[in-house]
Amino acid sequence: EINSESSSSATADIDKIEFKKQHTSPGSGFYTLGEIRSWTNGGFSGGFDIYTGKNTGGGSYASTHAMRISDTQEVVIGSIVSETRVGQKLALTAHGGSDRGGMVINSFYNNSAGPLFDFQVSRCNTAGSHTSGVVQSGDALGTIIFRGDDGDEFLDAAAIEAVVDGTPGNNDMPGRLVFYTSPDGSSSLTERLR
């Protein structure tokens, strides 16, 4: 248990746990491999930031921000800025920073099954429950959106969406894929194929 005596109500680091390793030269001290910092955004809300240690050359080391877990359970990797989409914050945001960015899903498993993205939608507001959660015809089950920077914001260029295509029933889930693109001079997605 770590108790903070800080009375700050402003956004600030409160406490941190440092992971250190001794330099190979005796008497040279320690360098930081990583840190977990707690923070508050005022009042009793807060979260955690995870930092990794980076050798900056000449025997100097710096902490580099790697990940944030917010008070609303958002996970942001590579930044402290969470992304929003259709007015909602996303649960996971990954920033590439000055790198290309991206994600890899590996499967090292002696089986014919490969890795997957699993989009699951229920109309029930309670996680893990299926009571009153049956989706309806026309409900989107998952969307992959491709967006580009126009100089001041990201705009939609293309999308692939899975949609319920009929009335679902027990052990019955009709579906369709819909493909969208934005025409030149617009940022509005238009259905092209289903």
XYZ file of C-alpha atoms in Angstrom:
194
model
C 0.000 0.000 0.000
C 1.275 3.449 -0.964
C -0.376 6.402 0.716
C 0.069 9.876 -0.701
C 0.108 12.898 1.574
C -0.395 15.205 -1.408
C -3.385 17.533 -1.101
C -3.168 18.699 -4.711
C -6.493 19.016 -6.506
C -4.858 19.777 -9.849
C -3.693 17.250 -12.424
C -0.416 15.970 -11.067
C 1.721 12.890 -10.449
C 1.056 11.621 -6.927
C 3.324 8.608 -6.359
C 5.564 6.380 -8.407
C 7.192 2.980 -8.265
C 10.577 2.830 -9.980
C 12.272 -0.289 -11.299
C 16.046 0.223 -11.213
C 19.170 -1.704 -12.106
C 22.658 -1.089 -10.842
C 25.229 0.129 -13.345
C 27.852 -2.443 -14.270
C 30.567 -0.150 -12.879
C 30.641 -0.317 -9.067
C 29.768 2.990 -7.438
C 28.040 4.327 -10.578
C 24.587 4.169 -9.033
C 21.404 2.897 -10.604
C 19.520 3.577 -13.809
C 15.756 3.421 -14.208
C 14.317 0.543 -16.249
C 10.736 1.701 -15.856
C 8.200 3.478 -13.673
C 4.545 3.255 -12.746
C 3.186 6.665 -11.751
C -0.206 7.363 -10.252
C -1.906 10.656 -11.033
C -5.005 12.589 -10.159
C -7.149 14.774 -12.365
C -8.544 16.578 -9.348
C -10.655 15.303 -6.501
C -10.642 11.537 -6.095
C -10.261 10.449 -9.743
C -7.006 9.406 -11.333
C -5.094 6.699 -13.107
C -1.699 5.255 -13.905
C 1.049 6.079 -16.390
C 3.703 3.523 -17.316
C 7.146 4.712 -18.380
C 10.023 2.751 -19.858
C 13.690 3.582 -19.385
C 15.676 4.661 -22.422
C 19.425 4.935 -22.822
C 20.012 8.399 -24.290
C 23.773 7.891 -24.672
C 26.792 9.000 -22.662
C 25.614 7.084 -19.602
C 22.356 9.080 -19.405
C 18.918 7.568 -19.124
C 15.448 9.051 -19.553
C 11.952 7.825 -18.840
C 9.718 7.578 -21.906
C 5.934 7.531 -21.561
C 4.594 4.192 -22.813
C 1.005 3.740 -21.650
C -1.806 5.382 -19.663
C -4.716 3.730 -17.863
C -7.319 6.394 -17.101
C -9.918 6.680 -14.370
C -12.521 5.636 -16.972
C -10.581 2.415 -17.819
C -9.326 3.700 -21.162
C -5.945 2.342 -22.236
C -3.791 4.669 -24.341
C -0.482 3.407 -25.732
C 2.271 5.757 -26.906
C 0.559 8.964 -25.771
C -1.717 10.383 -23.076
C -4.338 11.495 -25.609
C -7.301 9.164 -26.077
C -9.156 9.162 -29.374
C -12.888 9.649 -29.822
C -15.104 8.329 -32.576
C -18.741 9.280 -33.142
C -18.600 11.240 -29.900
C -17.427 8.271 -27.812
C -13.991 7.709 -26.329
C -12.403 4.480 -27.506
C -11.424 1.904 -24.878
C -8.015 1.345 -26.513
C -5.985 3.908 -28.440
C -2.547 3.104 -29.881
C -0.369 5.937 -31.212
C 2.557 5.261 -33.530
C 4.272 8.533 -32.589
C 7.125 9.154 -34.986
C 7.019 5.501 -36.048
C 4.765 3.897 -38.634
C 2.331 2.569 -36.025
C 0.423 -0.653 -36.318
C -0.451 -3.876 -34.614
C 0.596 -7.488 -34.980
C -1.376 -10.513 -33.857
C 0.772 -13.642 -33.723
C -0.381 -17.193 -33.221
C 2.151 -19.869 -32.300
C -0.259 -22.754 -31.997
C -0.057 -26.182 -33.652
C -3.583 -25.987 -35.027
C -5.388 -25.015 -38.236
C -7.022 -21.992 -36.523
C -5.404 -18.584 -36.953
C -5.572 -15.315 -34.991
C -8.801 -13.347 -35.050
C -10.540 -10.081 -34.264
C -13.765 -10.877 -32.472
C -16.424 -8.137 -32.684
C -19.343 -8.908 -30.364
C -22.457 -6.765 -29.949
C -25.335 -7.067 -27.502
C -28.157 -4.632 -26.810
C -27.940 -5.549 -23.114
C -26.279 -2.835 -20.987
C -24.741 -5.356 -18.562
C -21.426 -6.886 -19.601
C -21.571 -10.680 -19.658
C -25.377 -10.829 -19.707
C -27.561 -11.689 -22.692
C -30.871 -10.709 -21.078
C -32.768 -8.448 -23.507
C -29.621 -8.221 -25.606
C -30.827 -9.573 -28.955
C -29.540 -7.402 -31.794
C -31.937 -6.227 -34.497
C -31.905 -6.226 -38.283
C -29.732 -3.338 -39.464
C -27.565 -3.220 -36.309
C -23.841 -2.782 -37.036
C -21.763 -5.621 -35.557
C -18.372 -4.105 -36.301
C -16.730 -1.569 -38.580
C -13.202 -1.149 -39.857
C -12.668 2.500 -40.884
C -9.755 3.910 -42.878
C -9.133 7.618 -42.194
C -6.641 10.214 -43.427
C -5.414 13.565 -42.102
C -6.697 16.539 -44.149
C -4.525 19.068 -42.317
C -6.640 19.639 -39.220
C -8.498 16.370 -38.523
C -8.879 12.746 -39.586
C -11.591 12.119 -42.203
C -13.198 8.900 -43.420
C -11.972 7.534 -46.751
C -13.285 3.960 -46.736
C -14.943 1.421 -44.444
C -16.011 -2.202 -44.220
C -18.952 -2.914 -41.938
C -20.691 -6.088 -40.778
C -24.446 -5.623 -40.315
C -27.291 -7.847 -39.094
C -29.221 -8.733 -42.271
C -32.603 -9.983 -41.116
C -34.302 -10.905 -37.851
C -32.033 -12.858 -35.489
C -33.304 -15.794 -33.475
C -31.882 -18.491 -31.226
C -28.881 -19.989 -33.103
C -29.705 -17.748 -36.085
C -27.656 -14.616 -36.900
C -28.031 -13.429 -40.533
C -25.353 -10.985 -41.629
C -23.888 -9.018 -44.521
C -20.715 -7.085 -45.289
C -21.033 -3.539 -46.625
C -18.173 -1.681 -48.335
C -18.017 2.134 -48.309
C -15.770 4.779 -49.877
C -15.775 8.581 -49.903
C -15.958 10.256 -53.329
C -13.479 12.987 -54.288
C -14.431 16.324 -52.723
C -16.241 14.699 -49.792
C -15.606 13.007 -46.467
C -18.976 11.242 -46.347
C -18.914 7.489 -46.752
C -21.116 6.132 -49.544
C -22.146 2.490 -49.812
C -20.532 0.879 -52.858
C -21.055 -2.848 -52.421
C -22.899 -5.295 -50.194
